[in-house]
CSV table of C-alpha atoms in Angstrom, one decimal:
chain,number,residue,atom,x,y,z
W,1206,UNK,CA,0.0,0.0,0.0
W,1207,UNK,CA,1.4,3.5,-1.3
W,1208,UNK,CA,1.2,6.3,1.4
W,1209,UNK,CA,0.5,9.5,-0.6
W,1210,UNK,CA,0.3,12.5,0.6
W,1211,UNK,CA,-3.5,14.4,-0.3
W,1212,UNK,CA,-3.4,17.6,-2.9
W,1213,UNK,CA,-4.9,19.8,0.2
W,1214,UNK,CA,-1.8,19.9,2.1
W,1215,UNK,CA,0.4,20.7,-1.0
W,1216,UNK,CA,0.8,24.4,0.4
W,1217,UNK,CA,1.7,22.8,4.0
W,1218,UNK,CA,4.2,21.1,2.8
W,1219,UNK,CA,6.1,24.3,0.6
W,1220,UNK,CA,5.5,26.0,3.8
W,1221,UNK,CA,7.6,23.2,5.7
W,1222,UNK,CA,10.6,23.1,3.4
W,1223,UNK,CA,10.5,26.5,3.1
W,1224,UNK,CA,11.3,26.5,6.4
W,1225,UNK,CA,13.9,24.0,6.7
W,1226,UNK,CA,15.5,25.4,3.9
W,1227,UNK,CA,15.4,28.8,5.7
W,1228,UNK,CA,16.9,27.4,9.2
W,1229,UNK,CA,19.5,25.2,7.1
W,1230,UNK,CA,20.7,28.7,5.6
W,1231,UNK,CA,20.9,30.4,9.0
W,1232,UNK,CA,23.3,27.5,10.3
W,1233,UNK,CA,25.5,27.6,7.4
W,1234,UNK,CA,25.5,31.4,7.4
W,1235,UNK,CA,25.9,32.0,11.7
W,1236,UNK,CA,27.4,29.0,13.2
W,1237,UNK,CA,28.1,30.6,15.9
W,1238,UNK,CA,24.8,31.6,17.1
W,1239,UNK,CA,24.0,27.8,17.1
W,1240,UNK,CA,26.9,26.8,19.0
W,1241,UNK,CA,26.1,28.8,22.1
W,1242,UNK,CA,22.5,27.7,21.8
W,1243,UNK,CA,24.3,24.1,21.7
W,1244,UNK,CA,26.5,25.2,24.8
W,1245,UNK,CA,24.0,26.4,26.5
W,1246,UNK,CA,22.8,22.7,27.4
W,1247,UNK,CA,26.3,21.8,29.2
W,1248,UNK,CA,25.5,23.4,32.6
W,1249,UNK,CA,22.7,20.6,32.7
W,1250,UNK,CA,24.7,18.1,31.5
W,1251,UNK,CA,27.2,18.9,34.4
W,1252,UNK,CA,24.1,18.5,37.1
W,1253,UNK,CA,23.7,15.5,35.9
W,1254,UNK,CA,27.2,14.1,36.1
W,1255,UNK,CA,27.8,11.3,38.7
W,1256,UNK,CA,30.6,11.9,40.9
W,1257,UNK,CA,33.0,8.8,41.1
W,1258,UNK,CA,33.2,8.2,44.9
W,1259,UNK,CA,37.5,8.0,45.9
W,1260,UNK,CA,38.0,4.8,47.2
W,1261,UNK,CA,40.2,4.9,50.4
W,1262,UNK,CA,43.2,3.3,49.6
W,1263,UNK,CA,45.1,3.3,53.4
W,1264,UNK,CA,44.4,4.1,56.6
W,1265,UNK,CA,47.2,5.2,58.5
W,1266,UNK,CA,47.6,5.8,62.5
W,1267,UNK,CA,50.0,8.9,63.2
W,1268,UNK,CA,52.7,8.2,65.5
W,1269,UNK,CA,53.4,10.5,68.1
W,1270,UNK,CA,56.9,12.6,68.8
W,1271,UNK,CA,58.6,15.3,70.1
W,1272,UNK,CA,58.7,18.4,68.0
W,1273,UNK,CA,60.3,21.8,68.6
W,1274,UNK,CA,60.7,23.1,71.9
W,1275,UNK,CA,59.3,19.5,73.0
W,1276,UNK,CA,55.9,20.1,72.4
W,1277,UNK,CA,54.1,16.0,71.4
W,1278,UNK,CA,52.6,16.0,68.1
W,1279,UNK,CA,50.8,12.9,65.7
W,1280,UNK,CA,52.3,13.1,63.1
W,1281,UNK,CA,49.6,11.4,60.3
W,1282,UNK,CA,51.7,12.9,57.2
W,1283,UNK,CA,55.5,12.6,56.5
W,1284,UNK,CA,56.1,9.9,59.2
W,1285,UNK,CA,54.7,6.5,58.7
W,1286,UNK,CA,53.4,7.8,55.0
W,1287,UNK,CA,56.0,8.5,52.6
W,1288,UNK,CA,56.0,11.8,50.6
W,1289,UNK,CA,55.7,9.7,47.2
W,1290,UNK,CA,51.8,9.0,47.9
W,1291,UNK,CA,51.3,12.5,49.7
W,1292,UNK,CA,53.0,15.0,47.2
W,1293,UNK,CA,52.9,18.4,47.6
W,1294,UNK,CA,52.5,17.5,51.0
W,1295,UNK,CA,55.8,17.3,53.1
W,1296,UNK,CA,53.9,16.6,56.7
W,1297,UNK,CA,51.2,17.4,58.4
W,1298,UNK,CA,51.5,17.8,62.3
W,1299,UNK,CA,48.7,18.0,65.3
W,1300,UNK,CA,49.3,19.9,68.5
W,1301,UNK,CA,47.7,18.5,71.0
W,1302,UNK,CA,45.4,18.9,72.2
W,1303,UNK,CA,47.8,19.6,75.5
W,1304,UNK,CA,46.4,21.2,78.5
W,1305,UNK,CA,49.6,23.3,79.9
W,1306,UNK,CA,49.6,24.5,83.7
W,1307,UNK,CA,51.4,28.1,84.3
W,1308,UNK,CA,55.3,28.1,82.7
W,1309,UNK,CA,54.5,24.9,81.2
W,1310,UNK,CA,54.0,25.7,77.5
W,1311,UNK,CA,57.0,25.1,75.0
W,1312,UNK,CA,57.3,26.3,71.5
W,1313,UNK,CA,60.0,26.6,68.6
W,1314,UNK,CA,62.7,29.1,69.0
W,1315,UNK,CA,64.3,30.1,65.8
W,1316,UNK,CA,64.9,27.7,63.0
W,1317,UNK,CA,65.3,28.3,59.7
W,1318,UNK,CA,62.9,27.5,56.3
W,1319,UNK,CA,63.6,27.2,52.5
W,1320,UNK,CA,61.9,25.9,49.6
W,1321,UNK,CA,58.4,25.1,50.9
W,1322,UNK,CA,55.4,26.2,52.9
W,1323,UNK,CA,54.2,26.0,56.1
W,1324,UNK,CA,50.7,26.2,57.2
W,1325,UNK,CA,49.7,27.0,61.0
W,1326,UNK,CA,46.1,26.5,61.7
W,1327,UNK,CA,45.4,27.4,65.3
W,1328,UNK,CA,42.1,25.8,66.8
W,1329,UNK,CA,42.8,26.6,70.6
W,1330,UNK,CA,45.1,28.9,72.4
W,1331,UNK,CA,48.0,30.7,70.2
W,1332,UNK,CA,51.1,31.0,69.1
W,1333,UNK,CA,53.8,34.3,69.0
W,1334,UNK,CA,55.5,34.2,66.1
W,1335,UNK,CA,58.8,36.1,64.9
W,1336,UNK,CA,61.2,36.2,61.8
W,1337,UNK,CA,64.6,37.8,60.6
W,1338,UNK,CA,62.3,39.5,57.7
W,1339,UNK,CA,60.6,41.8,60.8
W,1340,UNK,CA,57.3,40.2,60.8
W,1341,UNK,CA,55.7,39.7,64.1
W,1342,UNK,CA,52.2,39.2,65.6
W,1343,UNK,CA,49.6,36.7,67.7
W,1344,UNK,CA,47.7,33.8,66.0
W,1345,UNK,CA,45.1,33.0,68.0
W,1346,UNK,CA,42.1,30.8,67.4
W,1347,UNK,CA,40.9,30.0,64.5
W,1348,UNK,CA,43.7,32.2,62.9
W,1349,UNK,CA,45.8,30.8,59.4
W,1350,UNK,CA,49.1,31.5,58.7
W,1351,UNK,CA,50.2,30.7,55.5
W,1352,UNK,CA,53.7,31.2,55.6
W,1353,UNK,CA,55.8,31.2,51.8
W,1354,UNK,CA,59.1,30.4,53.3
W,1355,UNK,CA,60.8,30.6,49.7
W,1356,UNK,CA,64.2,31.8,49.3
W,1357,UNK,CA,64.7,31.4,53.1
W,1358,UNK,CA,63.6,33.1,56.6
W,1359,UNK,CA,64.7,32.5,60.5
W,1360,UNK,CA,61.5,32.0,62.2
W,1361,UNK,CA,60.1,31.6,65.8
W,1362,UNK,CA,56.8,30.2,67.0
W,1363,UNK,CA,56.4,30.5,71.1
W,1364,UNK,CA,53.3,30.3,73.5
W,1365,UNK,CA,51.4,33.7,74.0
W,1366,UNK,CA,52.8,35.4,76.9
W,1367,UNK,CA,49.0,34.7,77.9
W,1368,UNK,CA,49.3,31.1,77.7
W,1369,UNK,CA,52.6,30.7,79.0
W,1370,UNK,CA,52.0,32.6,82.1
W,1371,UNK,CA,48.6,30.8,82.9
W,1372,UNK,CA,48.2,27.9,81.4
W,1373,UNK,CA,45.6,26.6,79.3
W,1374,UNK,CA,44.8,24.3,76.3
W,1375,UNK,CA,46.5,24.3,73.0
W,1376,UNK,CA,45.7,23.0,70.0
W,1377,UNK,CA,46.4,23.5,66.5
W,1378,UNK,CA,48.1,21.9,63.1
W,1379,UNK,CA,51.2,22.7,61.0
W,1380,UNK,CA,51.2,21.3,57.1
W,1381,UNK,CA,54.2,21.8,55.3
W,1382,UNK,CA,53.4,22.2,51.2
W,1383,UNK,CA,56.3,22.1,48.6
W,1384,UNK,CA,56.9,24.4,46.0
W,1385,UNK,CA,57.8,23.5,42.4
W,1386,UNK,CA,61.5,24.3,41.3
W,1387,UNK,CA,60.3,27.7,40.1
W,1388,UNK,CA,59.0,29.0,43.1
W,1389,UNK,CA,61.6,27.6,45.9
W,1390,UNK,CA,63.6,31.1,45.6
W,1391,UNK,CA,60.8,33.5,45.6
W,1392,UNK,CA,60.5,36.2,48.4
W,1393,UNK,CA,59.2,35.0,51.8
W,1394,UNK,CA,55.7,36.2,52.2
W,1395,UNK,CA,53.3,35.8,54.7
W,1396,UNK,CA,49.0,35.2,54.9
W,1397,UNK,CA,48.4,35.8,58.3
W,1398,UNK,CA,44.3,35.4,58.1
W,1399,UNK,CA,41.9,35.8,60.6
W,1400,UNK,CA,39.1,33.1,60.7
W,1401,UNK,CA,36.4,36.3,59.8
W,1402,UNK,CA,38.0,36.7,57.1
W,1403,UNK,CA,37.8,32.6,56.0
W,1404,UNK,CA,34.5,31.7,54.5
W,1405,UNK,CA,32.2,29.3,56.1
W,1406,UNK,CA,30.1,26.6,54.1
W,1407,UNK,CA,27.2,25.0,56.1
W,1408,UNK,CA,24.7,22.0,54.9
W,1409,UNK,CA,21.8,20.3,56.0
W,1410,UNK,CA,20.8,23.3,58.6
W,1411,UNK,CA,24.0,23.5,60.6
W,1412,UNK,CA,24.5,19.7,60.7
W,1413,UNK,CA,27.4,20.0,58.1
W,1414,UNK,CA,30.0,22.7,58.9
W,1415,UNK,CA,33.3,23.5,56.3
W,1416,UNK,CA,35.6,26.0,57.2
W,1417,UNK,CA,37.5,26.9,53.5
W,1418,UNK,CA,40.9,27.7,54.2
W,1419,UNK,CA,41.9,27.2,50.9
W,1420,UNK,CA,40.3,26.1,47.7
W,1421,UNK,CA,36.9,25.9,47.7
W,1422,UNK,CA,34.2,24.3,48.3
W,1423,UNK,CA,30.4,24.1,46.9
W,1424,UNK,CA,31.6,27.0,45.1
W,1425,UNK,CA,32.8,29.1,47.6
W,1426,UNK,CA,36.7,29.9,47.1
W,1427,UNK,CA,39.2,30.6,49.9
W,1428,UNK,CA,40.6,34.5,50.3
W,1429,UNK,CA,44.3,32.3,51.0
W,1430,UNK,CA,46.3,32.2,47.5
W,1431,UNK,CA,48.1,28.9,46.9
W,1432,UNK,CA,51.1,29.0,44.0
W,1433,UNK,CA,49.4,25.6,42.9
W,1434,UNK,CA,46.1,24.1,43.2
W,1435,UNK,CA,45.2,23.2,46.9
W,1436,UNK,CA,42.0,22.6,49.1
W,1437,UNK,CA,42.4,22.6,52.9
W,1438,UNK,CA,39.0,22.3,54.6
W,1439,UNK,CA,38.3,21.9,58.2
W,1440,UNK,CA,34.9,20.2,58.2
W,1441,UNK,CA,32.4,19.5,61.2
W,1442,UNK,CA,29.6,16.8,60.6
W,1443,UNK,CA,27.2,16.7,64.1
W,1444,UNK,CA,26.0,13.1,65.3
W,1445,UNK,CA,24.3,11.9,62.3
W,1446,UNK,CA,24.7,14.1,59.7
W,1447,UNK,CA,26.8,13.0,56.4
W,1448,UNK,CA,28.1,15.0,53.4
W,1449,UNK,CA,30.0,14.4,50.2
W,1450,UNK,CA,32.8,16.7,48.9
W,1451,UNK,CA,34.2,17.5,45.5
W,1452,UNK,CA,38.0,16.4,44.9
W,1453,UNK,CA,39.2,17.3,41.2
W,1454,UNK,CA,40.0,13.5,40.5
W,1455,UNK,CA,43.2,15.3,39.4
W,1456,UNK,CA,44.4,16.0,43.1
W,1457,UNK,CA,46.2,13.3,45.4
W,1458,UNK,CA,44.6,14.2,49.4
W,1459,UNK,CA,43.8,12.7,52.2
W,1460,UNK,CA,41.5,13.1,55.2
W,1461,UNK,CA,42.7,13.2,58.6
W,1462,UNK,CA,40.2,12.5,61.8
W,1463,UNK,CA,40.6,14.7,64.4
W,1464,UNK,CA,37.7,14.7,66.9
W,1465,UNK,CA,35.7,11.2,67.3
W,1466,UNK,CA,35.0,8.8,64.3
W,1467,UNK,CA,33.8,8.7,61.3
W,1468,UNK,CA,32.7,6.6,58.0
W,1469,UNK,CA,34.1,7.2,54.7
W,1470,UNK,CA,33.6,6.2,51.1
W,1471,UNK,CA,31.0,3.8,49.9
W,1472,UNK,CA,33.5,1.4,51.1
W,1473,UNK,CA,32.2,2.1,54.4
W,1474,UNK,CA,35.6,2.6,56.1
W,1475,UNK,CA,35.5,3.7,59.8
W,1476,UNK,CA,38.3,5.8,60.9
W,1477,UNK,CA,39.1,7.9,64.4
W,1478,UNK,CA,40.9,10.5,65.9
W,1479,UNK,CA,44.4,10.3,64.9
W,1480,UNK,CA,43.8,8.2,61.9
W,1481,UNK,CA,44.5,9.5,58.5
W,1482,UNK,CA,42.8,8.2,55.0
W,1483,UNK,CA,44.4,8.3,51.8
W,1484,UNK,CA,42.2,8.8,49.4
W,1485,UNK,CA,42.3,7.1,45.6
W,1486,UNK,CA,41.1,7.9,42.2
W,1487,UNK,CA,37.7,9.6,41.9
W,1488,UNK,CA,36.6,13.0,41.9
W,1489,UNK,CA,34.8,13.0,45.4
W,1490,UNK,CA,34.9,12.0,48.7
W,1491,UNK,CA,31.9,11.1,51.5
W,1492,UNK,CA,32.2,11.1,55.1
W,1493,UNK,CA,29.6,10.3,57.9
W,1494,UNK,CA,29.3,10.9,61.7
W,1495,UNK,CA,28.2,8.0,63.6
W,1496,UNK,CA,24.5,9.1,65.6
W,1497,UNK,CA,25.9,9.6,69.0
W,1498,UNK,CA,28.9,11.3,68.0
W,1499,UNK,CA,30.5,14.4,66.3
W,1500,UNK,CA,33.4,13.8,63.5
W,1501,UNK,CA,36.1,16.6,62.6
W,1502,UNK,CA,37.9,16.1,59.8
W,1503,UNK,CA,40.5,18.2,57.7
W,1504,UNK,CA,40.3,17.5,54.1
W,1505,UNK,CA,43.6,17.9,52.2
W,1506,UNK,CA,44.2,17.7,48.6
W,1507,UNK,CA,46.0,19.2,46.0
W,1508,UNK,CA,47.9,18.6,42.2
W,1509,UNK,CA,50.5,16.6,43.1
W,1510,UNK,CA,54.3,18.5,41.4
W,1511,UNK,CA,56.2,15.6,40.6
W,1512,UNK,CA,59.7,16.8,41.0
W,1513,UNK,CA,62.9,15.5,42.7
W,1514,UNK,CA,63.1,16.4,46.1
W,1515,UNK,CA,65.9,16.3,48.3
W,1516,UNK,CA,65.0,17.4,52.0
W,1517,UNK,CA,67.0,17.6,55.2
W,1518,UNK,CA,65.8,19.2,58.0
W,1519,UNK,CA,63.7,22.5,57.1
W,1520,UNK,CA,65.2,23.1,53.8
W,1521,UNK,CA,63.3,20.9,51.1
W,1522,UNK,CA,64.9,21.7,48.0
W,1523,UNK,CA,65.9,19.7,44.1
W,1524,UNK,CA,69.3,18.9,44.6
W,1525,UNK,CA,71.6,17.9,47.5
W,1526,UNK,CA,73.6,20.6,46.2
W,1527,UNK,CA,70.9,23.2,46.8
W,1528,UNK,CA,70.6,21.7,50.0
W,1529,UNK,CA,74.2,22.2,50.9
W,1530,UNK,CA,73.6,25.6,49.7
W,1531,UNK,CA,70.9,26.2,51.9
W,1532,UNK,CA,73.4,25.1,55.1
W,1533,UNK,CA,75.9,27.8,54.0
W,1534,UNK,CA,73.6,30.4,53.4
W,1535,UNK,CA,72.6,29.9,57.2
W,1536,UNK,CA,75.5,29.1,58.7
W,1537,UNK,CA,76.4,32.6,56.8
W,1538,UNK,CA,73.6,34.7,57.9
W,1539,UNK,CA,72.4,35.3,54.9
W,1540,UNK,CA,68.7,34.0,55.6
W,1541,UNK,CA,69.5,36.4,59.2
W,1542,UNK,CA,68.3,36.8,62.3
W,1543,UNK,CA,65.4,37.7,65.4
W,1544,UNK,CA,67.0,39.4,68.1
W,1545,UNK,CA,66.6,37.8,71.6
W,1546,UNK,CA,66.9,33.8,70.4
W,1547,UNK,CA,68.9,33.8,73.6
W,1548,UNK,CA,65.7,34.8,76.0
W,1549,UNK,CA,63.7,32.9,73.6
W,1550,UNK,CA,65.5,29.0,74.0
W,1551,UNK,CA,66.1,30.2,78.1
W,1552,UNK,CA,62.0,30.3,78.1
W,1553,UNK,CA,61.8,27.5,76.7
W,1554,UNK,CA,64.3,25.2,78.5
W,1555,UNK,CA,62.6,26.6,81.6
W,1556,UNK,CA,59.4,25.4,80.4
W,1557,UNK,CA,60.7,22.0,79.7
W,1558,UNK,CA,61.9,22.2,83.5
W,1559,UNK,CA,59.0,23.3,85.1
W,1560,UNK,CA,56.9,20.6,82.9
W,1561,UNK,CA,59.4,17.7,84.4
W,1562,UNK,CA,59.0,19.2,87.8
W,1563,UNK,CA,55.2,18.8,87.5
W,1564,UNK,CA,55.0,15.5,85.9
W,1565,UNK,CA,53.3,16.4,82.9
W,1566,UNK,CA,56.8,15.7,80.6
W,1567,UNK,CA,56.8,11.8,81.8
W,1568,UNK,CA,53.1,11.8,82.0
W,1569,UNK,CA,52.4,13.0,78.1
W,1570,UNK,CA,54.9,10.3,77.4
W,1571,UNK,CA,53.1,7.4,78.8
């Protein structure tokens, strides 16, 4: 049987190629028109992506030591995980937390830095910190310091005269981040930030609380520059509450517990304070706080740089000859100086003293 098409609708169907011969002319004549139409289409394409969830690939308990002025830290980064599945990150340490009586609090006299990064992140108490280049000031809590050591700079970080006179609790992180080759000689500069100034993300009424020190997250960017892609996000779930977070399946990170417990992945992975997760490929991460129990966790991630590195001490340079080079230019002077390192290492030494008299040095090692 032959489909024809009935004489009456001759004229609708010169109207209808008419008209396709009209649009076909338009797309030859303004592609580009069409092509943002076309474009126009990817934003709900993008909604509708499905995140890969990171499966967990270690789980690592920090060890604890003694660091600076003898002050314990875990050490979850840089110790028991080598920098080869951590890169750009060099360490990450946590302070405490470490309740000090009155003359009890220690800190780092002057040491010198070269060739990386160091990130304070001050959650209780504070720190005074000093260096050869004349900057000087408090970080107290909830304060960042994001500290481009660079060419080289002779810094101190003590107790608050506050702290060290009274006592009290301190608590707080320090993550050292590499630089590429290019950037290891660059002026020392300093991001001393406030936590006003730090955007806050929150979820699910409160329940889901992200601090964005750098990065972003849920498209809310840090005011902290970073000389190659990094997110650092301190996030609080309350009992209960879960949350899944973008990581640019590009970045190597990890998560590290430290308040309570937590689940992670949809491998179901339970981790707790002082555990530290290394995360694999994927392009996001999700965490969960069991019901009767809050979980704080700092999410760390970044494009990894993929360079030599030779590191002793706090220089992390290319080359064992830049190290060397490093040793001189210190030993020289030429990173300088803080007046009153002397006063500074006596406080400090009496600290240790007064902590031994009390008990609390043999005690925090138990």
């Amino acid at each position: 049987m032959r489909v024809g098409i009935p004489s009456s609708s001759s004229s609708q169907l010169l109207v209808l190629v008419s008209v396709i011969v009209f649009n076909c002319s338009l797309l030859l004549l303004f592609p580009s028109f069409f092509c943002a139409v076309a474009c126009s289409v990817s934003p709900l394409q993008s909604e509708n992506h499905t995140m890969s969830q990171r499966a967990i690939r270690q789980i690592v308990t920090a060890h604890q030591q003694r660091e600076g002025g003898g002050f314990l830290v875990r050490r979850p980064i840089g110790g028991r995980v080598a920098y080869e599945k951590s890169d750009p990150f060099l360490m990450l340490d946590h302070l405490g937390p470490a309740k000090y009586g009155p003359g009890e609090a220690v800190g780092a006299p002057d040491h010198p830095h070269r060739g990386f990064e160091t990130v304070t992140y001050v959650l209780e108490g504070g720190f005074h910190h000093q260096d050869s280049a004349g900057n000087e000031g408090n970080l107290t809590a909830g304060w960042v310091q994001w500290m481009t050591a660079g060419s080289g700079v002779v810094h101190s970080e003590m107790p608050t005269d506050e702290l060290l006179e009274k006592g009290g609790t301190m608590e707080g992180f320090q993550l050292w981040v590499n630089l590429p080759a290019e950037h290891k000689m660059k002026k020392p500069r300093y991001q001393d930030t406030p936590p006003e100034a730090m955007p806050i993300v929150e979820h699910d009424n409160g329940n889901v609380w992200i601090r964005v020190i750098a990065g972003e997250s849920s498209g809310t960017k840090a005011v902290i520059e970073t000389h190659t892609p990094i997110m650092f996000l301190d996030i609080r779930l309350k009992e209960g509450s879960s949350y899944t977070e973008n990581v640019p399946e590009e970045y190597s990170g990890f998560v590290y517990v430290y308040r309570g417990k937590g689940i992670f992945s949809e491998e179901g992975k339970e981790a707790k304070m002082g555990q530290v997760l290394l995360l694999g490929e994927g392009d996001a991460i999700s965490m969960s706080a069991p019901a009767d129990e809050e979980c704080r966790v700092l999410l760390i991630a970044g494009v990894p740089i993929k360079e030599p590195v030779a590191r002793y001490g706090p220089f992390v340079m290319n080359t064992q000859e830049e190290i060397m080079q490093a040793f001189d230019d210190y030993r020289s002077g030429k990173l300088g100086s803080i007046e009153g390192s002397e006063e500074r290492y006596a406080k400090t030494n009496a600290a240790v003293k007064t902590q031994k008299t009390t008990g609390k040095w043999q005690k925090d090692e138990l």
